[in-house]
């Protein structure tokens, strides 16, 4: 299969169409109501209120059709309201909505765990446990690693992102907006260097890994470390792809010191990068892997999957939660996974990369503000810098973002310095829309050049 050539998906015309300014009058009215009803702590990137979505298009209340390059932050990988997901959810919701798996179980939870055990890297015996959000999965991975190792320290890396709960805020690198004024944070979290090729000068992946592992050795003592938790491609940190050898060296170090190596694949997992999991690019088999986002086509579901001896080391009843592995979310996951398997999703992600990278490289020739172009599959970003330097240019990223929004392309920024512009299209994105979005991006560069 190649990128969808369809002009209509689920009754949604696959075309960008602006009938009002962005946001339009109805969205502005809803935004005013939002301000009176919703906590100011909940921000909004682009205040158009959505009524329908499919393929690569979001439709808003004013009747505008926008090209979606965000997928709700890497969630609707199989496309919004994917028919396989919709069918699964509709059947399940009509049968029963909830029992609590810990009270009276149901088969779909077991099926999702079987699928995760089969699809995640490594053919060792595995177990899974299901939760509601990415942050909750990360919290549970830490609980499990601590129970198994009987150690406490947790090592994370610079620019890492793991969530907004108390423990995961502490594990997340960036202060604003995630951590400011929300401390104190959980103890026993330690941050070590990450490989960031664009900013590391001549230093190789293994070299940066050696700095990291030496810090662990000297400052913590490897024998005190329960887990190293790292994203194989850093998501919120700016789609940083560590240099070859970095990630593997950390995993090997963990392995040789009895430390549980946890891959946070919440953003990079489930065919986003052109592999089921980004760990595979480095040939790493994590001890535990956290997943969420793309797993269930938009329904809230998350998981921890890993070595049976680690996952089973927790006392019976030690893990859980009222809604974890809710049957409707499990049905969505089964539909989503089936779609990925039947439609060769990894090839679609690679095709998206094949369309995007050459266009971005072309743009870089005329726009030296594009310092770096990176990522894999349908997880691609550009880093904006002041011309002739590697100094972050967050203002340019914000200006580009604004231009794209006003011209009907939903885009997201990222990065510790806010200077990364990232693209996370659904794998159902029709090729003509992807090309059109890139043309608008090109125009955005022209319009914001100084
Ligand atoms: N780990 C690698 O990318 C979520 C956060 C958006 P939750 N990233 C999007 C925001 O501003 O809150 C994420 C991630 C990685 C963990 C998480 C947390 O997943 O489902 O948002 O809790």
CSV table of C-alpha atoms and ligand atoms in Angstrom, one decimal:
chain,number,residue,atom,x,y,z
A,1,UNK,CA,0.0,0.0,0.0
A,2,UNK,CA,1.2,3.5,-0.7
A,3,UNK,CA,0.1,6.8,0.9
A,4,UNK,CA,-3.7,7.1,0.6
A,5,UNK,CA,-4.7,8.6,-2.7
A,6,UNK,CA,-8.2,9.0,-1.5
A,7,UNK,CA,-10.1,12.3,-2.0
A,8,UNK,CA,-12.8,11.4,0.5
A,9,UNK,CA,-12.3,9.4,3.7
A,10,UNK,CA,-15.2,8.6,6.0
A,11,UNK,CA,-17.2,11.3,4.2
A,12,UNK,CA,-14.5,13.9,4.8
A,13,UNK,CA,-13.2,15.6,1.7
A,14,UNK,CA,-9.4,15.4,1.8
A,15,UNK,CA,-8.8,19.0,1.0
A,16,UNK,CA,-7.7,22.1,2.9
A,17,UNK,CA,-10.4,24.7,2.8
A,18,UNK,CA,-10.6,27.9,4.7
A,19,UNK,CA,-14.0,29.6,4.8
A,20,UNK,CA,-13.3,32.0,7.6
A,21,UNK,CA,-10.2,33.5,9.2
A,22,UNK,CA,-8.5,31.2,11.8
A,23,UNK,CA,-10.0,30.9,14.3
A,24,UNK,CA,-13.4,31.7,12.9
A,25,UNK,CA,-16.2,33.4,14.7
A,26,UNK,CA,-17.8,30.2,16.2
A,27,UNK,CA,-14.4,29.0,17.5
A,28,UNK,CA,-13.8,32.4,19.0
A,29,UNK,CA,-17.1,32.2,20.7
A,30,UNK,CA,-16.3,28.8,22.1
A,31,UNK,CA,-12.9,30.1,23.2
A,32,UNK,CA,-14.5,32.8,25.2
A,33,UNK,CA,-16.7,30.1,26.9
A,34,UNK,CA,-13.6,28.0,27.4
A,35,UNK,CA,-11.9,30.9,29.2
A,36,UNK,CA,-14.9,31.2,31.6
A,37,UNK,CA,-15.3,27.4,32.2
A,38,UNK,CA,-11.9,25.7,31.8
A,39,UNK,CA,-8.9,26.3,34.1
A,40,UNK,CA,-6.4,28.7,32.7
A,41,UNK,CA,-3.8,26.0,33.4
A,42,UNK,CA,-5.1,24.1,30.4
A,43,UNK,CA,-3.5,25.8,27.3
A,44,UNK,CA,-4.6,25.5,23.7
A,45,UNK,CA,-2.2,25.5,20.8
A,46,UNK,CA,-4.6,26.4,18.0
A,47,UNK,CA,-8.1,27.4,19.2
A,48,UNK,CA,-10.2,26.0,16.4
A,49,UNK,CA,-12.9,23.7,17.9
A,50,UNK,CA,-13.2,20.4,16.0
A,51,UNK,CA,-16.3,18.7,14.9
A,52,UNK,CA,-15.1,15.9,12.6
A,53,UNK,CA,-11.8,14.4,11.4
A,54,UNK,CA,-10.6,11.7,9.0
A,55,UNK,CA,-7.6,10.9,6.8
A,56,UNK,CA,-5.4,13.9,7.1
A,57,UNK,CA,-8.1,16.5,7.8
A,58,UNK,CA,-9.7,18.2,10.8
A,59,UNK,CA,-13.0,20.1,10.3
A,60,UNK,CA,-13.8,22.9,12.7
A,61,UNK,CA,-17.1,24.4,13.8
A,62,UNK,CA,-16.8,27.2,11.3
A,63,UNK,CA,-16.5,24.7,8.4
A,64,UNK,CA,-12.8,25.1,7.9
A,65,UNK,CA,-10.9,22.0,6.8
A,66,UNK,CA,-7.3,21.9,8.2
A,67,UNK,CA,-4.4,19.6,7.3
A,68,UNK,CA,-3.4,17.8,10.5
A,69,UNK,CA,0.3,17.4,11.0
A,70,UNK,CA,0.0,16.8,14.7
A,71,UNK,CA,-2.3,13.7,15.1
A,72,UNK,CA,-3.2,15.0,18.6
A,73,UNK,CA,0.4,14.7,19.6
A,74,UNK,CA,1.3,11.4,17.9
A,75,UNK,CA,-1.9,9.6,18.9
A,76,UNK,CA,-4.1,9.1,15.8
A,77,UNK,CA,-1.4,7.2,13.9
A,78,UNK,CA,-4.0,5.0,12.2
A,79,UNK,CA,-6.0,8.1,11.3
A,80,UNK,CA,-8.7,9.9,13.2
A,81,UNK,CA,-11.9,7.8,13.7
A,82,UNK,CA,-10.2,4.9,11.9
A,83,UNK,CA,-13.1,2.5,10.9
A,84,UNK,CA,-11.4,-0.5,12.6
A,85,UNK,CA,-11.2,1.5,15.8
A,86,UNK,CA,-14.7,2.8,15.5
A,87,UNK,CA,-16.2,-0.6,14.8
A,88,UNK,CA,-14.4,-2.2,17.8
A,89,UNK,CA,-15.4,0.7,20.1
A,90,UNK,CA,-19.0,0.6,19.0
A,91,UNK,CA,-19.4,-3.1,19.4
A,92,UNK,CA,-17.8,-3.0,22.8
A,93,UNK,CA,-19.6,0.0,24.2
A,94,UNK,CA,-22.9,-1.6,23.3
A,95,UNK,CA,-21.9,-4.9,25.1
A,96,UNK,CA,-20.5,-3.5,28.3
A,97,UNK,CA,-18.6,-0.3,29.2
A,98,UNK,CA,-16.7,-1.3,32.3
A,99,UNK,CA,-16.3,-4.0,34.9
A,100,UNK,CA,-12.8,-3.1,36.3
A,101,UNK,CA,-10.4,-5.8,35.1
A,102,UNK,CA,-9.2,-6.3,38.8
A,103,UNK,CA,-12.8,-7.1,39.8
A,104,UNK,CA,-14.1,-9.3,36.9
A,105,UNK,CA,-11.8,-9.6,33.9
A,106,UNK,CA,-12.6,-9.8,30.1
A,107,UNK,CA,-10.7,-11.2,27.2
A,108,UNK,CA,-9.8,-8.1,25.3
A,109,UNK,CA,-7.4,-7.0,28.0
A,110,UNK,CA,-5.6,-10.3,27.7
A,111,UNK,CA,-5.6,-9.9,23.9
A,112,UNK,CA,-4.0,-6.5,24.0
A,113,UNK,CA,-1.3,-7.8,26.4
A,114,UNK,CA,-0.7,-10.8,24.1
A,115,UNK,CA,-0.3,-8.4,21.1
A,116,UNK,CA,2.1,-6.2,23.1
A,117,UNK,CA,4.2,-9.2,24.2
A,118,UNK,CA,4.4,-10.3,20.5
A,119,UNK,CA,5.1,-7.0,18.9
A,120,UNK,CA,7.6,-5.4,21.3
A,121,UNK,CA,11.3,-6.1,20.7
A,122,UNK,CA,12.8,-9.5,21.9
A,123,UNK,CA,11.4,-13.0,21.8
A,124,UNK,CA,11.9,-13.7,25.5
A,125,UNK,CA,8.9,-14.4,27.7
A,126,UNK,CA,7.0,-11.2,28.4
A,127,UNK,CA,4.1,-9.9,30.5
A,128,UNK,CA,2.1,-6.6,30.2
A,129,UNK,CA,0.0,-4.4,32.4
A,130,UNK,CA,-2.4,-1.8,31.1
A,131,UNK,CA,-3.0,1.8,32.4
A,132,UNK,CA,-4.7,5.0,31.3
A,133,UNK,CA,-2.0,7.5,30.3
A,134,UNK,CA,1.6,7.7,29.3
A,135,UNK,CA,2.6,9.2,32.6
A,136,UNK,CA,0.9,6.4,34.5
A,137,UNK,CA,2.7,3.8,32.5
A,138,UNK,CA,6.1,5.5,33.3
A,139,UNK,CA,5.2,5.6,37.0
A,140,UNK,CA,4.4,1.9,36.9
A,141,UNK,CA,7.5,1.0,35.1
A,142,UNK,CA,9.5,2.7,37.9
A,143,UNK,CA,7.4,0.9,40.5
A,144,UNK,CA,8.1,-2.4,38.8
A,145,UNK,CA,11.8,-1.7,38.4
A,146,UNK,CA,12.1,-0.8,42.0
A,147,UNK,CA,10.2,-3.8,43.2
A,148,UNK,CA,12.4,-6.1,41.1
A,149,UNK,CA,15.8,-4.6,41.9
A,150,UNK,CA,15.1,-3.5,45.5
A,151,UNK,CA,16.9,-0.3,44.5
A,152,UNK,CA,15.6,3.2,44.4
A,153,UNK,CA,17.6,5.5,42.1
A,154,UNK,CA,16.1,6.3,38.7
A,155,UNK,CA,18.3,7.7,35.9
A,156,UNK,CA,16.8,9.9,33.1
A,157,UNK,CA,18.5,12.1,30.5
A,158,UNK,CA,18.7,15.7,29.5
A,159,UNK,CA,15.8,16.9,27.3
A,160,UNK,CA,13.7,13.8,28.3
A,161,UNK,CA,10.0,14.0,28.7
A,162,UNK,CA,8.0,11.5,30.7
A,163,UNK,CA,4.8,13.2,31.9
A,164,UNK,CA,3.1,15.6,34.3
A,165,UNK,CA,2.3,13.6,37.4
A,166,UNK,CA,4.5,14.2,40.4
A,167,UNK,CA,7.0,11.4,39.7
A,168,UNK,CA,7.1,12.0,36.0
A,169,UNK,CA,7.4,15.8,36.3
A,170,UNK,CA,10.6,15.1,38.2
A,171,UNK,CA,11.7,12.8,35.4
A,172,UNK,CA,10.9,15.4,32.8
A,173,UNK,CA,13.7,17.8,32.0
A,174,UNK,CA,12.0,21.0,30.9
A,175,UNK,CA,10.8,23.4,33.6
A,176,UNK,CA,8.3,25.6,31.7
A,177,UNK,CA,5.5,24.9,31.4
A,178,UNK,CA,5.6,21.4,33.0
A,179,UNK,CA,7.2,21.9,36.4
A,180,UNK,CA,7.3,25.6,37.3
A,181,UNK,CA,5.7,26.1,40.8
A,182,UNK,CA,4.6,22.4,41.1
A,183,UNK,CA,7.4,21.1,43.3
A,184,UNK,CA,8.7,19.5,45.4
A,185,UNK,CA,9.4,16.6,43.1
A,186,UNK,CA,10.0,13.0,44.0
A,187,UNK,CA,13.5,12.1,45.3
A,188,UNK,CA,16.0,9.7,43.7
A,189,UNK,CA,15.8,11.0,40.2
A,190,UNK,CA,19.1,11.7,38.5
A,191,UNK,CA,19.7,13.3,35.1
A,192,UNK,CA,22.7,12.4,32.8
A,193,UNK,CA,23.8,13.7,29.4
A,194,UNK,CA,22.1,12.7,26.2
A,195,UNK,CA,23.5,12.4,22.8
A,196,UNK,CA,22.2,15.4,20.7
A,197,UNK,CA,24.2,15.2,17.5
A,198,UNK,CA,23.4,18.7,16.3
A,199,UNK,CA,24.9,20.2,19.4
A,200,UNK,CA,27.5,17.7,20.4
A,201,UNK,CA,30.3,18.9,18.1
A,202,UNK,CA,32.6,16.0,17.2
A,203,UNK,CA,31.5,13.8,20.1
A,204,UNK,CA,30.1,10.4,19.1
A,205,UNK,CA,27.2,8.4,20.6
A,206,UNK,CA,29.4,6.1,22.6
A,207,UNK,CA,31.5,9.0,23.9
A,208,UNK,CA,28.4,10.8,25.2
A,209,UNK,CA,27.1,7.5,26.6
A,210,UNK,CA,30.5,7.1,28.4
A,211,UNK,CA,30.0,10.5,30.1
A,212,UNK,CA,26.5,9.4,31.2
A,213,UNK,CA,27.6,6.0,32.5
A,214,UNK,CA,30.6,7.4,34.3
A,215,UNK,CA,28.3,9.9,36.0
A,216,UNK,CA,26.1,7.0,37.1
A,217,UNK,CA,29.1,5.1,38.4
A,218,UNK,CA,30.8,7.9,40.2
A,219,UNK,CA,27.8,9.9,41.5
A,220,UNK,CA,25.2,7.3,42.2
A,221,UNK,CA,26.9,3.9,42.2
A,222,UNK,CA,25.5,1.6,39.6
A,223,UNK,CA,24.4,-0.8,42.3
A,224,UNK,CA,22.0,1.7,43.6
A,225,UNK,CA,20.2,2.3,40.4
A,226,UNK,CA,16.8,0.6,39.8
A,227,UNK,CA,16.1,1.9,36.3
A,228,UNK,CA,17.5,3.9,33.4
A,229,UNK,CA,14.5,5.5,31.6
A,230,UNK,CA,15.0,7.0,28.2
A,231,UNK,CA,13.2,7.7,24.9
A,232,UNK,CA,14.9,6.1,21.9
A,233,UNK,CA,14.0,9.3,20.0
A,234,UNK,CA,13.3,12.2,22.3
A,235,UNK,CA,9.8,13.5,21.6
A,236,UNK,CA,8.9,16.7,23.5
A,237,UNK,CA,12.7,17.4,23.8
A,238,UNK,CA,12.7,18.1,20.0
A,239,UNK,CA,12.8,14.8,18.1
A,240,UNK,CA,16.4,14.3,19.1
A,241,UNK,CA,17.8,11.2,17.5
A,242,UNK,CA,20.8,10.2,19.6
A,243,UNK,CA,23.9,9.4,17.6
A,244,UNK,CA,24.5,5.7,16.7
A,245,UNK,CA,25.7,3.7,19.7
A,246,UNK,CA,24.5,6.0,22.5
A,247,UNK,CA,21.3,4.3,23.2
A,248,UNK,CA,22.8,0.8,22.9
A,249,UNK,CA,25.7,1.7,25.2
A,250,UNK,CA,23.2,2.9,27.9
A,251,UNK,CA,21.2,-0.4,27.5
A,252,UNK,CA,24.4,-2.5,27.7
A,253,UNK,CA,25.6,-0.6,30.8
A,254,UNK,CA,22.2,-1.2,32.4
A,255,UNK,CA,22.3,-4.8,31.5
A,256,UNK,CA,25.8,-5.4,33.0
A,257,UNK,CA,24.8,-3.7,36.3
A,258,UNK,CA,21.5,-5.3,37.0
A,259,UNK,CA,19.7,-2.0,36.2
A,260,UNK,CA,16.3,-2.3,34.5
A,261,UNK,CA,16.5,-0.5,31.1
A,262,UNK,CA,13.2,1.1,30.3
A,263,UNK,CA,12.4,2.4,26.8
A,264,UNK,CA,9.8,5.1,26.9
A,265,UNK,CA,8.2,4.6,23.5
A,266,UNK,CA,5.1,6.5,24.3
A,267,UNK,CA,5.7,8.9,21.5
A,268,UNK,CA,8.0,6.9,19.2
A,269,UNK,CA,6.2,3.5,19.4
A,270,UNK,CA,3.6,1.8,17.3
A,271,UNK,CA,4.8,2.3,13.7
A,272,UNK,CA,5.4,6.1,14.2
A,273,UNK,CA,9.1,5.8,13.1
A,274,UNK,CA,8.9,3.1,10.4
A,275,UNK,CA,9.5,0.3,12.9
A,276,UNK,CA,7.0,-1.0,15.5
A,277,UNK,CA,9.3,0.5,18.1
A,278,UNK,CA,12.2,2.9,17.7
A,279,UNK,CA,14.5,0.8,19.9
A,280,UNK,CA,14.7,-1.5,17.0
A,281,UNK,CA,16.9,0.9,15.0
A,282,UNK,CA,19.6,0.4,17.5
A,283,UNK,CA,19.0,-3.3,17.9
A,284,UNK,CA,18.1,-2.7,21.6
A,285,UNK,CA,15.8,-5.1,23.5
A,286,UNK,CA,14.6,-3.1,26.5
A,287,UNK,CA,13.8,-4.8,29.7
A,288,UNK,CA,10.6,-2.8,30.0
A,289,UNK,CA,8.9,-0.7,27.4
A,290,UNK,CA,6.2,1.9,28.0
A,291,UNK,CA,3.6,2.6,25.4
A,292,UNK,CA,0.5,4.8,25.0
A,293,UNK,CA,-0.6,7.4,22.4
A,294,UNK,CA,-0.6,5.5,19.1
A,295,UNK,CA,-1.6,2.2,20.7
A,296,UNK,CA,-5.4,2.8,20.7
A,297,UNK,CA,-6.2,5.2,17.9
A,298,UNK,CA,-7.3,8.0,20.3
A,299,UNK,CA,-8.8,6.1,23.2
A,300,UNK,CA,-6.9,6.5,26.5
A,301,UNK,CA,-4.7,3.4,27.0
A,302,UNK,CA,-1.2,2.8,28.1
A,303,UNK,CA,1.0,-0.1,28.9
A,304,UNK,CA,4.1,-1.5,30.5
A,305,UNK,CA,5.5,-4.5,28.7
A,306,UNK,CA,8.6,-6.5,29.6
A,307,UNK,CA,10.5,-9.5,30.8
A,308,UNK,CA,8.3,-11.9,32.6
A,309,UNK,CA,10.6,-12.2,35.6
A,310,UNK,CA,10.6,-8.4,36.1
A,311,UNK,CA,6.9,-7.9,35.5
A,312,UNK,CA,6.0,-10.9,37.8
A,313,UNK,CA,8.3,-9.8,40.6
A,314,UNK,CA,5.6,-7.4,41.9
A,315,UNK,CA,3.4,-8.8,44.7
A,316,UNK,CA,-0.2,-9.8,43.6
A,317,UNK,CA,-2.4,-6.8,43.6
A,318,UNK,CA,0.5,-4.4,43.6
A,319,UNK,CA,-0.4,-2.9,40.2
A,320,UNK,CA,-3.7,-1.6,38.9
A,321,UNK,CA,-6.2,1.2,38.9
A,322,UNK,CA,-10.0,1.5,38.4
A,323,UNK,CA,-9.9,2.1,34.6
A,324,UNK,CA,-6.6,0.6,33.5
A,325,UNK,CA,-7.2,-1.4,30.3
A,326,UNK,CA,-10.8,-0.3,30.1
A,327,UNK,CA,-12.7,-2.6,27.6
A,328,UNK,CA,-13.6,0.2,25.2
A,329,UNK,CA,-10.0,1.3,25.0
A,330,UNK,CA,-8.8,-2.3,24.6
A,331,UNK,CA,-11.2,-2.7,21.7
A,332,UNK,CA,-9.8,0.4,20.1
A,333,UNK,CA,-6.3,-0.9,20.6
A,334,UNK,CA,-7.1,-4.2,18.9
A,335,UNK,CA,-8.7,-2.4,16.0
A,336,UNK,CA,-5.7,-0.1,15.7
A,337,UNK,CA,-3.1,-2.9,15.9
A,338,UNK,CA,-5.0,-4.9,13.3
A,339,UNK,CA,-5.1,-1.9,11.0
A,340,UNK,CA,-1.3,-1.4,11.4
A,341,UNK,CA,-0.6,-5.1,10.7
A,342,UNK,CA,-2.9,-5.3,7.7
A,343,UNK,CA,-1.8,-2.0,6.1
A,344,UNK,CA,1.9,-2.3,6.5
A,345,UNK,CA,2.0,0.8,8.6
A,346,UNK,CA,5.8,0.9,8.9
A,347,UNK,CA,6.1,1.2,5.1
A,348,UNK,CA,3.6,4.1,5.2
A,349,UNK,CA,5.7,5.8,7.9
A,350,UNK,CA,8.8,5.4,5.7
A,351,UNK,CA,7.0,6.8,2.7
A,352,UNK,CA,6.1,9.9,4.7
A,353,UNK,CA,9.7,10.3,5.6
A,354,UNK,CA,10.6,9.8,1.9
A,355,UNK,CA,8.2,12.7,0.9
A,356,UNK,CA,9.2,15.0,3.7
A,357,UNK,CA,13.0,14.8,4.0
A,358,UNK,CA,13.8,15.9,0.4
A,359,UNK,CA,11.3,18.8,0.5
A,360,UNK,CA,12.8,20.0,3.8
A,361,UNK,CA,16.3,19.6,2.6
A,362,UNK,CA,15.3,21.8,-0.4
A,363,UNK,CA,13.9,24.4,1.9
A,364,UNK,CA,17.1,24.4,3.9
A,365,UNK,CA,19.1,25.6,0.9
A,366,UNK,CA,17.1,28.9,0.8
A,367,UNK,CA,16.5,29.2,4.5
A,368,UNK,CA,19.6,28.8,6.6
A,369,UNK,CA,17.4,29.3,9.7
A,370,UNK,CA,16.8,25.6,9.3
A,371,UNK,CA,19.7,24.4,11.3
A,372,UNK,CA,18.9,20.7,11.5
A,373,UNK,CA,16.4,18.3,9.9
A,374,UNK,CA,15.9,15.0,11.7
A,375,UNK,CA,13.7,12.2,12.8
A,376,UNK,CA,12.4,9.0,11.4
A,377,UNK,CA,9.3,7.9,9.6
A,378,UNK,CA,6.3,10.1,10.4
A,379,UNK,CA,8.2,11.7,13.3
A,380,UNK,CA,10.2,14.5,11.6
A,381,UNK,CA,11.3,17.9,12.9
A,382,UNK,CA,13.4,20.9,12.0
A,383,UNK,CA,15.4,22.9,14.4
A,384,UNK,CA,15.3,26.6,13.9
A,385,UNK,CA,18.5,28.7,14.7
A,386,UNK,CA,19.8,32.2,14.1
A,387,UNK,CA,21.4,32.2,10.7
A,388,UNK,CA,25.0,31.1,10.7
A,389,UNK,CA,24.9,29.9,14.3
A,390,UNK,CA,23.4,27.1,16.3
A,391,UNK,CA,21.7,29.5,18.6
A,392,UNK,CA,18.1,28.5,19.2
A,393,UNK,CA,15.5,30.7,17.4
A,394,UNK,CA,12.2,30.0,19.2
A,395,UNK,CA,10.7,33.2,17.8
A,396,UNK,CA,11.0,31.8,14.2
A,397,UNK,CA,9.5,28.5,15.3
A,398,UNK,CA,6.5,30.4,16.8
A,399,UNK,CA,6.2,32.6,13.7
A,400,UNK,CA,6.2,29.6,11.4
A,401,UNK,CA,3.7,27.8,13.6
A,402,UNK,CA,1.4,30.9,13.5
A,403,UNK,CA,1.6,31.1,9.8
A,404,UNK,CA,0.8,27.5,9.3
A,405,UNK,CA,-2.1,27.7,11.7
A,406,UNK,CA,-3.5,30.8,9.9
A,407,UNK,CA,-3.2,28.9,6.6
A,408,UNK,CA,-5.0,25.8,7.7
A,409,UNK,CA,-2.2,23.5,8.7
A,410,UNK,CA,-2.1,22.2,12.3
A,411,UNK,CA,1.5,22.1,13.4
A,412,UNK,CA,3.3,21.7,16.8
A,413,UNK,CA,6.5,23.0,18.2
A,414,UNK,CA,8.8,21.2,20.6
A,415,UNK,CA,12.2,21.3,22.1
A,416,UNK,CA,13.8,22.5,25.4
A,417,UNK,CA,14.4,25.9,23.8
A,418,UNK,CA,11.0,25.9,21.9
A,419,UNK,CA,12.9,26.2,18.6
A,420,UNK,CA,11.8,22.8,17.1
A,421,UNK,CA,9.0,22.6,14.6
A,422,UNK,CA,7.7,19.0,14.5
A,423,UNK,CA,5.5,16.9,12.2
A,424,UNK,CA,3.5,13.9,13.2
A,425,UNK,CA,1.1,13.2,10.4
A,426,UNK,CA,-1.3,10.2,10.6
A,427,UNK,CA,-0.2,7.3,8.4
A,428,UNK,CA,-3.5,7.8,6.6
A,429,UNK,CA,-2.4,11.2,5.4
A,430,UNK,CA,-3.0,11.4,1.7
A,431,UNK,CA,0.1,12.3,-0.3
A,432,UNK,CA,-1.4,15.3,-1.9
A,433,UNK,CA,-2.2,16.9,1.5
A,434,UNK,CA,1.3,16.2,2.8
A,435,UNK,CA,2.8,17.9,-0.3
A,436,UNK,CA,0.4,20.8,0.1
A,437,UNK,CA,1.3,21.2,3.8
A,438,UNK,CA,4.9,21.3,2.9
A,439,UNK,CA,4.2,24.0,0.3
A,440,UNK,CA,2.5,26.0,3.0
A,441,UNK,CA,5.5,25.5,5.2
A,442,UNK,CA,7.7,26.8,2.4
A,443,UNK,CA,5.5,29.9,2.1
A,444,UNK,CA,5.8,30.3,5.9
A,445,UNK,CA,9.5,30.4,5.6
A,446,UNK,CA,9.3,33.1,2.9
A,447,UNK,CA,6.8,35.1,4.9
A,448,UNK,CA,8.9,35.0,8.1
A,449,UNK,CA,12.3,35.6,6.6
A,450,UNK,CA,13.9,38.8,7.8
B,1,LIG,N1,6.4,9.9,27.7
B,1,LIG,C1,7.8,10.0,25.6
B,1,LIG,O1,5.8,11.9,24.7
B,1,LIG,C2,3.4,12.6,26.3
B,1,LIG,C3,2.7,15.5,26.2
B,1,LIG,C4,1.9,16.7,25.9
B,1,LIG,P1,0.6,11.2,28.8
B,1,LIG,N2,3.8,13.6,25.4
B,1,LIG,C5,2.9,14.6,25.1
B,1,LIG,C6,1.7,17.6,27.1
B,1,LIG,O2,2.0,18.8,27.0
B,1,LIG,O3,1.2,17.1,28.1
B,1,LIG,C7,4.5,11.6,26.7
B,1,LIG,C8,5.6,11.3,25.9
B,1,LIG,C9,6.6,10.4,26.5
B,1,LIG,C10,5.4,10.1,28.4
B,1,LIG,C11,4.4,11.0,28.0
B,1,LIG,C12,3.2,11.2,28.9
B,1,LIG,O4,2.1,10.7,28.3
B,1,LIG,O5,-0.3,10.3,28.1
B,1,LIG,O6,0.5,12.6,28.3
B,1,LIG,O7,0.6,11.1,30.3
